[in-house]
Amino acid sequence: MTVRQALGLMVTVGPLRRVLVATLLTAVTAGGLTVVAVEFGARLGHGATAGAALAAVYGLGNLAGSLAVTAFPLRGEPERLTVRHVVILAVALALCAFSPVYPVAVAAFGLAGFANAPLFAASLILGPRALPAAGAALVLLAALVAVADRRLTASSARPRPERPGTVPVPAEAACEDRT
């Protein structure tokens, strides 16, 4: 199956489309959690190292969740499992966001990691090709956006004809600090 065919299936087949959207949106949120953990630990009064510890606890929770899914495989329809685990992860992320003190945040980040593992497993029950194909499409889209932006920027940066009576300024001089 080509990437185009896989994308066509993901757009036209309802369960694939819903699982794809849920998985992609959740991945962005869960992926960002480790980034904000550093600041979050500091805001709870424990410094950047405490934030790094929160990120590590999230990872350990994810490992524990993966081991649990390995020992007790998910059973049921993939779409329903995915939606159920998206809701569980949303609750865990809300606990992270509203943790009033550091020990509660540690537990919440661990729970969020644990909740993320079954969600990932539930989304893979649809087959191992759908997510990498979607990932390939997103990465390709990112490359296309970068190329388009570069071309648009380059076309707007082309030298313009000089007006009579103006003196051209070399690019190096335009970057100098004149304060």
PDB file of C-alpha atoms in Angstrom:
ATOM      1  CA  MET A   1       0.000   0.000   0.000  1.00  0.00           C
ATOM      2  CA  THR A   2       1.352   3.414  -0.891  1.00  0.00           C
ATOM      3  CA  VAL A   3       1.345   6.372   1.482  1.00  0.00           C
ATOM      4  CA  ARG A   4      -1.332   7.983  -0.663  1.00  0.00           C
ATOM      5  CA  GLN A   5      -3.551   4.891  -0.428  1.00  0.00           C
ATOM      6  CA  ALA A   6      -3.034   4.688   3.345  1.00  0.00           C
ATOM      7  CA  LEU A   7      -3.921   8.374   3.741  1.00  0.00           C
ATOM      8  CA  GLY A   8      -6.996   7.863   1.589  1.00  0.00           C
ATOM      9  CA  LEU A   9      -8.131   5.047   3.869  1.00  0.00           C
ATOM     10  CA  MET A  10      -7.506   7.108   6.972  1.00  0.00           C
ATOM     11  CA  VAL A  11      -9.620   9.941   5.644  1.00  0.00           C
ATOM     12  CA  THR A  12     -12.492   7.872   4.260  1.00  0.00           C
ATOM     13  CA  VAL A  13     -12.827   5.092   6.850  1.00  0.00           C
ATOM     14  CA  GLY A  14     -14.559   6.542   9.925  1.00  0.00           C
ATOM     15  CA  PRO A  15     -12.891   4.475  12.679  1.00  0.00           C
ATOM     16  CA  LEU A  16      -9.426   5.022  11.181  1.00  0.00           C
ATOM     17  CA  ARG A  17     -10.047   8.752  10.838  1.00  0.00           C
ATOM     18  CA  ARG A  18     -11.322   9.118  14.400  1.00  0.00           C
ATOM     19  CA  VAL A  19      -8.466   7.108  15.894  1.00  0.00           C
ATOM     20  CA  LEU A  20      -5.947   9.034  13.798  1.00  0.00           C
ATOM     21  CA  VAL A  21      -7.258  12.428  14.924  1.00  0.00           C
ATOM     22  CA  ALA A  22      -7.459  11.338  18.568  1.00  0.00           C
ATOM     23  CA  THR A  23      -3.959   9.886  18.444  1.00  0.00           C
ATOM     24  CA  LEU A  24      -2.375  12.869  16.704  1.00  0.00           C
ATOM     25  CA  LEU A  25      -3.949  15.459  18.994  1.00  0.00           C
ATOM     26  CA  THR A  26      -3.106  13.435  22.065  1.00  0.00           C
ATOM     27  CA  ALA A  27       0.480  12.890  20.914  1.00  0.00           C
ATOM     28  CA  VAL A  28       1.050  16.629  20.588  1.00  0.00           C
ATOM     29  CA  THR A  29      -0.274  17.222  24.096  1.00  0.00           C
ATOM     30  CA  ALA A  30       1.483  14.298  25.741  1.00  0.00           C
ATOM     31  CA  GLY A  31       4.717  15.096  23.906  1.00  0.00           C
ATOM     32  CA  GLY A  32       4.636  18.653  25.177  1.00  0.00           C
ATOM     33  CA  LEU A  33       4.163  17.502  28.746  1.00  0.00           C
ATOM     34  CA  THR A  34       7.834  16.668  29.203  1.00  0.00           C
ATOM     35  CA  VAL A  35       8.776  20.114  27.918  1.00  0.00           C
ATOM     36  CA  VAL A  36       6.551  21.995  30.351  1.00  0.00           C
ATOM     37  CA  ALA A  37       7.488  19.692  33.226  1.00  0.00           C
ATOM     38  CA  VAL A  38      10.723  21.610  33.798  1.00  0.00           C
ATOM     39  CA  GLU A  39       8.932  24.933  34.223  1.00  0.00           C
ATOM     40  CA  PHE A  40       6.152  23.297  36.211  1.00  0.00           C
ATOM     41  CA  GLY A  41       8.583  21.869  38.760  1.00  0.00           C
ATOM     42  CA  ALA A  42      10.153  25.283  39.182  1.00  0.00           C
ATOM     43  CA  ARG A  43       6.770  26.966  39.658  1.00  0.00           C
ATOM     44  CA  LEU A  44       5.932  24.507  42.404  1.00  0.00           C
ATOM     45  CA  GLY A  45       9.015  25.822  44.193  1.00  0.00           C
ATOM     46  CA  HIS A  46      11.401  22.947  43.579  1.00  0.00           C
ATOM     47  CA  GLY A  47      13.602  24.237  40.724  1.00  0.00           C
ATOM     48  CA  ALA A  48      14.411  22.950  37.255  1.00  0.00           C
ATOM     49  CA  THR A  49      15.785  19.634  38.535  1.00  0.00           C
ATOM     50  CA  ALA A  50      12.400  18.884  40.065  1.00  0.00           C
ATOM     51  CA  GLY A  51      10.859  19.508  36.652  1.00  0.00           C
ATOM     52  CA  ALA A  52      13.298  17.094  35.090  1.00  0.00           C
ATOM     53  CA  ALA A  53      12.242  14.590  37.730  1.00  0.00           C
ATOM     54  CA  LEU A  54       8.606  15.109  36.706  1.00  0.00           C
ATOM     55  CA  ALA A  55       9.551  14.319  33.097  1.00  0.00           C
ATOM     56  CA  ALA A  56      11.392  11.206  34.273  1.00  0.00           C
ATOM     57  CA  VAL A  57       8.387  10.104  36.349  1.00  0.00           C
ATOM     58  CA  TYR A  58       6.200  10.543  33.260  1.00  0.00           C
ATOM     59  CA  GLY A  59       8.593   8.275  31.350  1.00  0.00           C
ATOM     60  CA  LEU A  60       8.614   5.707  34.150  1.00  0.00           C
ATOM     61  CA  GLY A  61       4.820   5.771  34.229  1.00  0.00           C
ATOM     62  CA  ASN A  62       4.788   5.179  30.481  1.00  0.00           C
ATOM     63  CA  LEU A  63       7.165   2.239  30.911  1.00  0.00           C
ATOM     64  CA  ALA A  64       4.985   0.797  33.681  1.00  0.00           C
ATOM     65  CA  GLY A  65       1.890   1.240  31.507  1.00  0.00           C
ATOM     66  CA  SER A  66       3.631  -0.509  28.612  1.00  0.00           C
ATOM     67  CA  LEU A  67       4.542  -3.420  30.864  1.00  0.00           C
ATOM     68  CA  ALA A  68       0.937  -3.588  32.087  1.00  0.00           C
ATOM     69  CA  VAL A  69      -0.399  -3.666  28.524  1.00  0.00           C
ATOM     70  CA  THR A  70       2.114  -6.391  27.674  1.00  0.00           C
ATOM     71  CA  ALA A  71       1.036  -8.479  30.658  1.00  0.00           C
ATOM     72  CA  PHE A  72      -2.669  -7.739  30.186  1.00  0.00           C
ATOM     73  CA  PRO A  73      -3.321  -7.059  26.476  1.00  0.00           C
ATOM     74  CA  LEU A  74      -6.190  -4.763  25.603  1.00  0.00           C
ATOM     75  CA  ARG A  75      -9.374  -6.441  24.459  1.00  0.00           C
ATOM     76  CA  GLY A  76     -12.203  -4.848  22.551  1.00  0.00           C
ATOM     77  CA  GLU A  77     -12.881  -2.653  19.578  1.00  0.00           C
ATOM     78  CA  PRO A  78      -9.898  -0.375  18.767  1.00  0.00           C
ATOM     79  CA  GLU A  79     -11.938   2.800  18.299  1.00  0.00           C
ATOM     80  CA  ARG A  80     -13.737   2.459  21.635  1.00  0.00           C
ATOM     81  CA  LEU A  81     -10.503   1.537  23.405  1.00  0.00           C
ATOM     82  CA  THR A  82      -8.792   4.577  21.922  1.00  0.00           C
ATOM     83  CA  VAL A  83     -11.567   6.966  22.957  1.00  0.00           C
ATOM     84  CA  ARG A  84     -11.668   5.462  26.453  1.00  0.00           C
ATOM     85  CA  HIS A  85      -7.925   5.880  26.897  1.00  0.00           C
ATOM     86  CA  VAL A  86      -7.985   9.420  25.472  1.00  0.00           C
ATOM     87  CA  VAL A  87     -10.476  10.333  28.208  1.00  0.00           C
ATOM     88  CA  ILE A  88      -8.326   8.630  30.881  1.00  0.00           C
ATOM     89  CA  LEU A  89      -5.261  10.511  29.633  1.00  0.00           C
ATOM     90  CA  ALA A  90      -7.214  13.789  29.618  1.00  0.00           C
ATOM     91  CA  VAL A  91      -8.097  13.281  33.278  1.00  0.00           C
ATOM     92  CA  ALA A  92      -4.463  12.484  34.108  1.00  0.00           C
ATOM     93  CA  LEU A  93      -3.258  15.583  32.230  1.00  0.00           C
ATOM     94  CA  ALA A  94      -5.805  17.728  34.079  1.00  0.00           C
ATOM     95  CA  LEU A  95      -4.403  16.365  37.343  1.00  0.00           C
ATOM     96  CA  CYS A  96      -0.940  17.409  36.168  1.00  0.00           C
ATOM     97  CA  ALA A  97      -2.151  20.897  35.299  1.00  0.00           C
ATOM     98  CA  PHE A  98      -3.923  21.497  38.580  1.00  0.00           C
ATOM     99  CA  SER A  99      -1.509  19.805  40.966  1.00  0.00           C
ATOM    100  CA  PRO A 100      -1.253  22.203  43.911  1.00  0.00           C
ATOM    101  CA  VAL A 101       1.950  20.772  45.393  1.00  0.00           C
ATOM    102  CA  TYR A 102       4.966  18.878  44.117  1.00  0.00           C
ATOM    103  CA  PRO A 103       4.131  15.411  45.551  1.00  0.00           C
ATOM    104  CA  VAL A 104       0.709  15.516  43.859  1.00  0.00           C
ATOM    105  CA  ALA A 105       2.412  16.579  40.607  1.00  0.00           C
ATOM    106  CA  VAL A 106       4.795  13.602  40.840  1.00  0.00           C
ATOM    107  CA  ALA A 107       1.846  11.212  41.174  1.00  0.00           C
ATOM    108  CA  ALA A 108      -0.075  12.970  38.379  1.00  0.00           C
ATOM    109  CA  PHE A 109       2.853  12.874  35.944  1.00  0.00           C
ATOM    110  CA  GLY A 110       3.377   9.184  36.694  1.00  0.00           C
ATOM    111  CA  LEU A 111      -0.329   8.532  36.137  1.00  0.00           C
ATOM    112  CA  ALA A 112      -0.237  10.474  32.858  1.00  0.00           C
ATOM    113  CA  GLY A 113       2.648   8.335  31.639  1.00  0.00           C
ATOM    114  CA  PHE A 114       0.864   5.168  32.717  1.00  0.00           C
ATOM    115  CA  ALA A 115      -2.331   6.312  30.947  1.00  0.00           C
ATOM    116  CA  ASN A 116      -0.479   7.129  27.728  1.00  0.00           C
ATOM    117  CA  ALA A 117       0.819   3.581  27.149  1.00  0.00           C
ATOM    118  CA  PRO A 118      -2.568   1.843  26.697  1.00  0.00           C
ATOM    119  CA  LEU A 119      -3.713   4.675  24.433  1.00  0.00           C
ATOM    120  CA  PHE A 120      -0.769   4.065  22.147  1.00  0.00           C
ATOM    121  CA  ALA A 121      -1.398   0.318  22.214  1.00  0.00           C
ATOM    122  CA  ALA A 122      -5.112   0.801  21.465  1.00  0.00           C
ATOM    123  CA  SER A 123      -4.309   2.934  18.438  1.00  0.00           C
ATOM    124  CA  LEU A 124      -1.943   0.270  17.094  1.00  0.00           C
ATOM    125  CA  ILE A 125      -4.622  -2.451  17.206  1.00  0.00           C
ATOM    126  CA  LEU A 126      -5.756  -1.004  13.807  1.00  0.00           C
ATOM    127  CA  GLY A 127      -2.529  -2.245  12.319  1.00  0.00           C
ATOM    128  CA  PRO A 128       1.088  -1.167  12.403  1.00  0.00           C
ATOM    129  CA  ARG A 129       1.082   0.710   9.094  1.00  0.00           C
ATOM    130  CA  ALA A 130      -1.491   3.428   9.694  1.00  0.00           C
ATOM    131  CA  LEU A 131       0.427   5.499  12.255  1.00  0.00           C
ATOM    132  CA  PRO A 132       3.800   5.466  10.487  1.00  0.00           C
ATOM    133  CA  ALA A 133       2.017   6.370   7.245  1.00  0.00           C
ATOM    134  CA  ALA A 134       0.301   9.279   8.968  1.00  0.00           C
ATOM    135  CA  GLY A 135       3.621  10.266  10.525  1.00  0.00           C
ATOM    136  CA  ALA A 136       5.289  10.167   7.121  1.00  0.00           C
ATOM    137  CA  ALA A 137       2.551  12.385   5.708  1.00  0.00           C
ATOM    138  CA  LEU A 138       2.920  14.898   8.554  1.00  0.00           C
ATOM    139  CA  VAL A 139       6.713  15.024   8.207  1.00  0.00           C
ATOM    140  CA  LEU A 140       6.353  15.485   4.459  1.00  0.00           C
ATOM    141  CA  LEU A 141       3.833  18.265   5.084  1.00  0.00           C
ATOM    142  CA  ALA A 142       6.319  19.928   7.455  1.00  0.00           C
ATOM    143  CA  ALA A 143       8.996  19.795   4.740  1.00  0.00           C
ATOM    144  CA  LEU A 144       6.611  21.236   2.144  1.00  0.00           C
ATOM    145  CA  VAL A 145       5.622  24.075   4.462  1.00  0.00           C
ATOM    146  CA  ALA A 146       9.303  24.846   5.131  1.00  0.00           C
ATOM    147  CA  VAL A 147      10.120  24.897   1.405  1.00  0.00           C
ATOM    148  CA  ALA A 148       7.086  27.059   0.609  1.00  0.00           C
ATOM    149  CA  ASP A 149       7.986  29.483   3.395  1.00  0.00           C
ATOM    150  CA  ARG A 150      11.578  29.679   2.193  1.00  0.00           C
ATOM    151  CA  ARG A 151      10.459  30.427  -1.362  1.00  0.00           C
ATOM    152  CA  LEU A 152       7.980  33.061  -0.202  1.00  0.00           C
ATOM    153  CA  THR A 153      10.599  34.672   2.032  1.00  0.00           C
ATOM    154  CA  ALA A 154      13.232  34.579  -0.707  1.00  0.00           C
ATOM    155  CA  SER A 155      10.904  36.204  -3.221  1.00  0.00           C
ATOM    156  CA  SER A 156      10.073  39.031  -0.805  1.00  0.00           C
ATOM    157  CA  ALA A 157      13.770  39.546   0.020  1.00  0.00           C
ATOM    158  CA  ARG A 158      14.844  40.123  -3.610  1.00  0.00           C
ATOM    159  CA  PRO A 159      16.602  43.440  -4.141  1.00  0.00           C
ATOM    160  CA  ARG A 160      14.279  46.241  -5.098  1.00  0.00           C
ATOM    161  CA  PRO A 161      15.262  48.940  -7.560  1.00  0.00           C
ATOM    162  CA  GLU A 162      16.865  51.875  -5.833  1.00  0.00           C
ATOM    163  CA  ARG A 163      15.119  55.202  -5.688  1.00  0.00           C
ATOM    164  CA  PRO A 164      17.023  58.180  -7.034  1.00  0.00           C
ATOM    165  CA  GLY A 165      19.036  59.899  -4.344  1.00  0.00           C
ATOM    166  CA  THR A 166      19.332  56.888  -1.981  1.00  0.00           C
ATOM    167  CA  VAL A 167      22.545  55.202  -0.984  1.00  0.00           C
ATOM    168  CA  PRO A 168      22.566  51.377  -0.953  1.00  0.00           C
ATOM    169  CA  VAL A 169      23.508  49.845   2.409  1.00  0.00           C
ATOM    170  CA  PRO A 170      25.557  46.625   2.355  1.00  0.00           C
ATOM    171  CA  ALA A 171      23.899  43.687   4.151  1.00  0.00           C
ATOM    172  CA  GLU A 172      26.719  43.511   6.708  1.00  0.00           C
ATOM    173  CA  ALA A 173      26.148  47.125   7.730  1.00  0.00           C
ATOM    174  CA  ALA A 174      22.443  46.607   8.116  1.00  0.00           C
ATOM    175  CA  CYS A 175      23.123  44.009  10.830  1.00  0.00           C
ATOM    176  CA  GLU A 176      25.516  46.137  12.879  1.00  0.00           C
ATOM    177  CA  ASP A 177      24.495  47.409  16.274  1.00  0.00           C
ATOM    178  CA  ARG A 178      24.479  51.196  16.058  1.00  0.00           C
ATOM    179  CA  THR A 179      23.553  52.064  19.616  1.00  0.00           C
TER     180      THR A 179
END
